[in-house]
Coordinates of N, CA and C in Angstrom, one line a residue:
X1 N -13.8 -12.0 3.3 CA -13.1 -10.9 2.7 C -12.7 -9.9 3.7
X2 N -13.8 -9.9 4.8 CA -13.2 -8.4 5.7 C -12.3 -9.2 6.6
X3 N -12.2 -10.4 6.8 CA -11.4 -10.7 7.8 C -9.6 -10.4 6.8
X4 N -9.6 -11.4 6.0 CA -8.4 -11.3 5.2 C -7.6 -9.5 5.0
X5 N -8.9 -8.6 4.7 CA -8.5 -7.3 4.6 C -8.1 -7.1 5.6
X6 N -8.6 -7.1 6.9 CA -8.1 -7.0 8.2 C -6.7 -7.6 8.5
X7 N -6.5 -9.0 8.2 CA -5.5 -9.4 8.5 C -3.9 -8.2 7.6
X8 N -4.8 -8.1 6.2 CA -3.9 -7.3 5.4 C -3.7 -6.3 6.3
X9 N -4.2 -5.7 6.7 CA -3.6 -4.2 7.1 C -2.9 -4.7 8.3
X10 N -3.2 -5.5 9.3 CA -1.9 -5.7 9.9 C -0.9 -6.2 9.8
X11 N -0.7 -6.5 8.7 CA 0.6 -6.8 8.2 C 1.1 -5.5 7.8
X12 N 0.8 -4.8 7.4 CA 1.3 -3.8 6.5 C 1.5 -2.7 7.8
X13 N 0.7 -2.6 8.7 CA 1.4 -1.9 10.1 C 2.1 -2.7 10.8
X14 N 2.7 -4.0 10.3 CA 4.5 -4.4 11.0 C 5.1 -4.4 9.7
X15 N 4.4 -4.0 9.0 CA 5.7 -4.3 7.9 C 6.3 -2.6 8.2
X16 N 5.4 -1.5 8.3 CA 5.8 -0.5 8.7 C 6.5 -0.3 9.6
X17 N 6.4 -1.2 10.9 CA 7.0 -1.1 11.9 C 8.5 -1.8 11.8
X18 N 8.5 -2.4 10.9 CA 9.9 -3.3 11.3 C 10.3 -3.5 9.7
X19 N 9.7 -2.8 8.7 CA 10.3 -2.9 7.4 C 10.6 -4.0 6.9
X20 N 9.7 -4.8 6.8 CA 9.7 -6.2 6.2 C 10.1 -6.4 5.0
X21 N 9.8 -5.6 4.2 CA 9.8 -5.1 2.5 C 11.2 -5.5 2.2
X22 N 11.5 -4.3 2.6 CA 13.1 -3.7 2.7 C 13.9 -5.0 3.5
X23 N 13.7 -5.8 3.9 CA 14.5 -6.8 4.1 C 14.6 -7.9 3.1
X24 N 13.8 -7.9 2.1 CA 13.7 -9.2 0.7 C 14.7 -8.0 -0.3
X25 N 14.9 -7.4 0.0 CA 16.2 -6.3 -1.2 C 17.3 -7.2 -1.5
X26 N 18.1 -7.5 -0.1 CA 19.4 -8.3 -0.7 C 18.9 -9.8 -1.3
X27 N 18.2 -10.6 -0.7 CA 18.2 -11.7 -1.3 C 17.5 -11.7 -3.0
X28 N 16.9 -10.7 -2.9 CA 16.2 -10.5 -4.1 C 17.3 -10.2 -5.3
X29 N 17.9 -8.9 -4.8 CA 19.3 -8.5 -5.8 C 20.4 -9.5 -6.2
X30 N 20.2 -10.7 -4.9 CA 21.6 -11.5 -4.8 C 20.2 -12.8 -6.3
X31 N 19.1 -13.1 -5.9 CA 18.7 -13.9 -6.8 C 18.8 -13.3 -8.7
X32 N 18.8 -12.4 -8.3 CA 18.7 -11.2 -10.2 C 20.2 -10.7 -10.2
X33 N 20.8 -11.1 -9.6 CA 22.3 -10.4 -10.6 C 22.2 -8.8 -10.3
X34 N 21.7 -8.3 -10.0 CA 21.6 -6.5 -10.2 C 22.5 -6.0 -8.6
X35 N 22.8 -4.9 -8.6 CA 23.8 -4.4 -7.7 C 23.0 -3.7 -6.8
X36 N 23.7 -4.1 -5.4 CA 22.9 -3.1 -4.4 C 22.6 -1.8 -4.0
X37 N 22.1 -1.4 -5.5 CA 21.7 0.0 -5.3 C 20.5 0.3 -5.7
X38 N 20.0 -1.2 -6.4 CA 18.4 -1.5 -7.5 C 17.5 -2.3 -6.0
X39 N 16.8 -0.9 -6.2 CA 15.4 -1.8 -5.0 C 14.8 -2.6 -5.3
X40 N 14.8 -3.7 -5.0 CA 14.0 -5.0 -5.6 C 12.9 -5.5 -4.8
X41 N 12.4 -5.1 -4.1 CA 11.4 -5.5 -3.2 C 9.8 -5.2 -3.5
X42 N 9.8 -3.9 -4.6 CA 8.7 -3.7 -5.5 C 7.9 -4.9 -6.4
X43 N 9.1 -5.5 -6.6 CA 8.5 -6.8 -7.8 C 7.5 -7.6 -6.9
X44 N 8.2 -7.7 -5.6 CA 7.2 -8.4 -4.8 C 6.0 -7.6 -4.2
X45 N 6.2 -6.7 -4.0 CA 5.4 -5.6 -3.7 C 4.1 -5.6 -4.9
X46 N 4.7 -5.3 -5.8 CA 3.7 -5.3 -7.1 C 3.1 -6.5 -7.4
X47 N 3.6 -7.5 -7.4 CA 3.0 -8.8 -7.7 C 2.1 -9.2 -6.3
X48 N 2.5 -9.0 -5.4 CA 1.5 -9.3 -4.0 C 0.2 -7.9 -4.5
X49 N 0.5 -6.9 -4.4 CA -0.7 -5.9 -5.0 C -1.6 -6.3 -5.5
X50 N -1.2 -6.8 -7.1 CA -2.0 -7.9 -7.7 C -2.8 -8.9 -8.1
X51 N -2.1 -9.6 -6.8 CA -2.8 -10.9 -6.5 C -3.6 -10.4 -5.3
X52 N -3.6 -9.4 -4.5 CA -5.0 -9.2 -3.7 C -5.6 -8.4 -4.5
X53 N -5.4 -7.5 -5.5 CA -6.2 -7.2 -6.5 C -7.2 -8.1 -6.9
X54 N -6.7 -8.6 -7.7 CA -7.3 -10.1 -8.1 C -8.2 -10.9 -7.2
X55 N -7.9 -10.8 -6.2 CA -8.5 -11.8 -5.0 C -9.6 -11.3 -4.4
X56 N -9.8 -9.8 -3.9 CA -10.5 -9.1 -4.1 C -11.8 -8.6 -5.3
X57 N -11.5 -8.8 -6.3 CA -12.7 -8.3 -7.1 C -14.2 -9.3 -6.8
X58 N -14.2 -10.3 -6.6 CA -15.6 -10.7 -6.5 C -16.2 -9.7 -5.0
X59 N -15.4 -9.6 -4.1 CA -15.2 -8.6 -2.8 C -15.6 -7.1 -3.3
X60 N -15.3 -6.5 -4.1 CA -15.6 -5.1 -4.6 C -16.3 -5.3 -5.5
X61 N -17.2 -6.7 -6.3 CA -18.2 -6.4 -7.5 C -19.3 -6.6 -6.6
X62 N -19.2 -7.2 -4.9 CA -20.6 -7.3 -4.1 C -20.7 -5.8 -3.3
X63 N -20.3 -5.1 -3.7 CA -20.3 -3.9 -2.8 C -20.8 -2.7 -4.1
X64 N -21.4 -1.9 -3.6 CA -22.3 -0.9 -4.5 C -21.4 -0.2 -4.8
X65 N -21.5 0.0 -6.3 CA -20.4 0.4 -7.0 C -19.5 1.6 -6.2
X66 N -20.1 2.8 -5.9 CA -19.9 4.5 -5.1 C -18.7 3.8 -4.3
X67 N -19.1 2.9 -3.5 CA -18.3 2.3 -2.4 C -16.7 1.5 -2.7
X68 N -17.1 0.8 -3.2 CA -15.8 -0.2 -4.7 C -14.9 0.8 -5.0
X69 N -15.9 1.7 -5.8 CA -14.8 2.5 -6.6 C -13.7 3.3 -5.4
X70 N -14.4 3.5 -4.1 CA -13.6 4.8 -3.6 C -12.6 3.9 -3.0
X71 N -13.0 2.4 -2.7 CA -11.8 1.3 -2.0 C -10.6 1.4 -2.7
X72 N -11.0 1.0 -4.3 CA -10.5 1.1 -5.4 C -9.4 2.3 -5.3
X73 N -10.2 3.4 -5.9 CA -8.8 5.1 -5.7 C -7.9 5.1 -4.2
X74 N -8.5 4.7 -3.5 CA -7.6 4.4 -1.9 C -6.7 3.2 -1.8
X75 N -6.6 2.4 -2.6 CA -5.6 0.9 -3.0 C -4.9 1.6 -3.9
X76 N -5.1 2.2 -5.2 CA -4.2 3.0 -5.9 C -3.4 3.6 -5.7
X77 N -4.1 4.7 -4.8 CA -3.4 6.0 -4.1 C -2.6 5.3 -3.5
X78 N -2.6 4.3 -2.7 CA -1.9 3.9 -1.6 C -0.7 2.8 -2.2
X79 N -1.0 1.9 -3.2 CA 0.1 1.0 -3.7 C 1.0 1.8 -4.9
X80 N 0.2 2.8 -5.1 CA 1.1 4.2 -6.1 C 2.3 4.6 -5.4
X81 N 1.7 4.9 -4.1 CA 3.2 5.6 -3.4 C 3.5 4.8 -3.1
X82 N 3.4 3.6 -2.6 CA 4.4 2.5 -2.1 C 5.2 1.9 -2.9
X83 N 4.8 1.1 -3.6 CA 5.6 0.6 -4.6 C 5.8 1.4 -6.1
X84 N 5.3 2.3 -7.0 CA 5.1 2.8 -8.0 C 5.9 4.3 -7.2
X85 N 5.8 5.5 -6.8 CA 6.9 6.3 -6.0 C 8.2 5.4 -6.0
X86 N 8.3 4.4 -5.2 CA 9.4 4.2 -4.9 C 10.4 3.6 -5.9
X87 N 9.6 3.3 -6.7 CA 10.5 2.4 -8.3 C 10.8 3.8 -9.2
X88 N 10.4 4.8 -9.3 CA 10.7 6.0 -10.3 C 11.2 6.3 -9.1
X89 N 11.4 6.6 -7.9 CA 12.6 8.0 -7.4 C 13.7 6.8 -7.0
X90 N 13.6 5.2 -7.1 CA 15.0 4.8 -7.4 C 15.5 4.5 -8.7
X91 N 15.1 5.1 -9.6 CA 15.5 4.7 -10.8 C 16.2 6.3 -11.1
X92 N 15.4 7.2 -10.7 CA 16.1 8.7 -10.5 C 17.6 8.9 -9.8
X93 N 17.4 8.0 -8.7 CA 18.7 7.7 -8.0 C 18.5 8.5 -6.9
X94 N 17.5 8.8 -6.3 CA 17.0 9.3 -5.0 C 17.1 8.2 -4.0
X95 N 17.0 7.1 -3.9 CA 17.1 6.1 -3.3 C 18.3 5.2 -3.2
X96 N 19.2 5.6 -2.5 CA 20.6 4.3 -3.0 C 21.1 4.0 -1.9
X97 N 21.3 2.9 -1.7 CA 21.9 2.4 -0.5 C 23.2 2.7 0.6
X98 N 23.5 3.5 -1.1 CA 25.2 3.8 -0.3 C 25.2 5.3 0.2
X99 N 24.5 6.2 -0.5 CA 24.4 7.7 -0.4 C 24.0 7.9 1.1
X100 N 24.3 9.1 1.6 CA 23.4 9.6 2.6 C 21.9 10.1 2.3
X101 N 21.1 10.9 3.0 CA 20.0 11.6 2.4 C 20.6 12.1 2.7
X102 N 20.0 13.5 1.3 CA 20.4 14.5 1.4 C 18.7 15.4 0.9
X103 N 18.5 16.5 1.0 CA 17.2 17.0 0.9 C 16.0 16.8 -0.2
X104 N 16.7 16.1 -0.8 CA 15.7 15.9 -2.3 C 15.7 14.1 -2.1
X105 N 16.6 13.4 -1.2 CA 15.9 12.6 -1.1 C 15.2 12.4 0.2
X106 N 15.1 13.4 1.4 CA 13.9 13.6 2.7 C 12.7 14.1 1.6
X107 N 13.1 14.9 0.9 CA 11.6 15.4 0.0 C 10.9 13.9 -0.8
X108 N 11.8 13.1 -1.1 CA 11.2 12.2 -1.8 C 10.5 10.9 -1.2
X109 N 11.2 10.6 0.1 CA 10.6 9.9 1.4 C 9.4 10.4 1.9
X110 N 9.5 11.5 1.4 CA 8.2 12.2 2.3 C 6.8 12.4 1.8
X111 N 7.3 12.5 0.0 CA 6.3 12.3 -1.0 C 5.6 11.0 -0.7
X112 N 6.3 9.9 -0.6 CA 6.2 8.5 -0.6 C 5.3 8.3 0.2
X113 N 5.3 8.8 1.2 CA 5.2 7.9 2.3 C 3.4 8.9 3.0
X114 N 4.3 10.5 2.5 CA 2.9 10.9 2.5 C 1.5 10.1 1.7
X115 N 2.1 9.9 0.6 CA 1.0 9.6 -0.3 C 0.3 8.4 0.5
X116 N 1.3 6.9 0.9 CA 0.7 5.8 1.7 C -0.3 6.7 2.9
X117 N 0.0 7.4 3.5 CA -1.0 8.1 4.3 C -2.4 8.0 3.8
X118 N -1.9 8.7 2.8 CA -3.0 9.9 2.1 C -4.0 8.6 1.5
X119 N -3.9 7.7 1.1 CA -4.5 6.3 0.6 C -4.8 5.6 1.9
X120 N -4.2 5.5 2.9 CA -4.6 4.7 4.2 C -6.4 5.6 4.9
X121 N -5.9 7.4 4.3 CA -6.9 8.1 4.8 C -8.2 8.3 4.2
X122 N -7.8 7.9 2.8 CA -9.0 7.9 1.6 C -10.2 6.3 2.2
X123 N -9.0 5.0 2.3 CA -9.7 4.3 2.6 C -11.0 4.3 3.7
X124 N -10.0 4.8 5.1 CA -10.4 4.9 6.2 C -12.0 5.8 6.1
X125 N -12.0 7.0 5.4 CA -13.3 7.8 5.2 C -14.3 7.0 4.5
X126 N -13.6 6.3 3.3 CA -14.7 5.6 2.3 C -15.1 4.5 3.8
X127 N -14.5 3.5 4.3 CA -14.8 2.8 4.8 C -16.0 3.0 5.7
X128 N -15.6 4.4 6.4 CA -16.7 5.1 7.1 C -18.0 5.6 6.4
X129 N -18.0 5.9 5.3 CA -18.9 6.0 4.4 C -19.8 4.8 4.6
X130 N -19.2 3.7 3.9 CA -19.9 2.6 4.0 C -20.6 1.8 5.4
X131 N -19.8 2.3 6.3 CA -20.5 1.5 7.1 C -22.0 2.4 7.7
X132 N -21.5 3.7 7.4 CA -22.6 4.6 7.7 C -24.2 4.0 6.7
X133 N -24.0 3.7 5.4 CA -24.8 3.4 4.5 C -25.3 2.2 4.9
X134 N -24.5 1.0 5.5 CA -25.4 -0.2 6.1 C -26.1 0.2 7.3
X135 N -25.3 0.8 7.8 CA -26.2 1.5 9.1 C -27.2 2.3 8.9
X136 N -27.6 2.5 7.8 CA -29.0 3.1 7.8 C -29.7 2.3 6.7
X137 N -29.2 1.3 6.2 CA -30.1 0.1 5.9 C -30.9 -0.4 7.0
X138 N -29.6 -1.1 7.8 CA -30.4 -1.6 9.0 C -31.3 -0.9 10.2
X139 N -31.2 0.3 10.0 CA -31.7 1.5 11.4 C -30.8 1.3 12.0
X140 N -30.0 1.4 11.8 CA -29.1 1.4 13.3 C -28.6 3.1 13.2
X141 N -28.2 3.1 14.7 CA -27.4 4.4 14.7 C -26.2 4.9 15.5
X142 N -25.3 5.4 15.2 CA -23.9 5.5 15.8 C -23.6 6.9 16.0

């Protein structure tokens, strides 16, 4: 499981680097009939969420609950603003392909994208949490 989690996060720091997401939009829109102004990359976003959701829980029912739960609110936090943000401010019409930004949609980029932060940073503490707590199972010390 920690390997696979590991693998996950580096994907998701090239998907950040090179916006991998955002490149399944057109084939996605061109597969659903809908016009290129409907972000369609969420579906897959949300359905991939899910399925490590899912794939994950025997992974978070062996880990002490305190610890689970905080992985848990930091995968929320973090798939909230990525895909869940990004489906309500393009449905608002903050997001369109054709428009420029204009300040309410830098404000809405910024919400977004803060929040992925803000969940990458929840993780990162919980994670330190936990390893602090095996580390004083074992005696060890860092």
């Amino acid at each position: 499981y920690w390997l696979i989690l590991s693998l996950g996060f580096v994907y998701l720091a090239t998907d950040e680097l090179v916006a991998i997401h955002e490149k399944l939009n057109r084939p996605l829109q061109y597969l659903l009939g809908v016009s290129r102004d409907v972000t369609t990359w969420v579906i897959i976003g949300a359905l991939g969420s899910l399925a490590a959701g899912l794939f994950f829980i025997p992974f978070l029912r062996a880990l002490p609950a305190r610890h689970a739960s905080r992985f848990i609110v930091a995968g929320v936090v973090y798939v909230g603003s990525a895909v869940g943000f990004e489906t309500i401010a393009t449905q608002l019409g903050y997001y369109s392909t054709t428009d420029s930004y204009d300040w309410a949609t830098l404000g809405m980029v910024t919400l977004e994208e803060g929040g992925e932060m803000v969940g990458i940073a929840l993780f990162v503490e919980a994670l330190l949490e936990y390893l602090r707590s095996v580390a004083a199972r074992l005696e060890l010390t860092f």
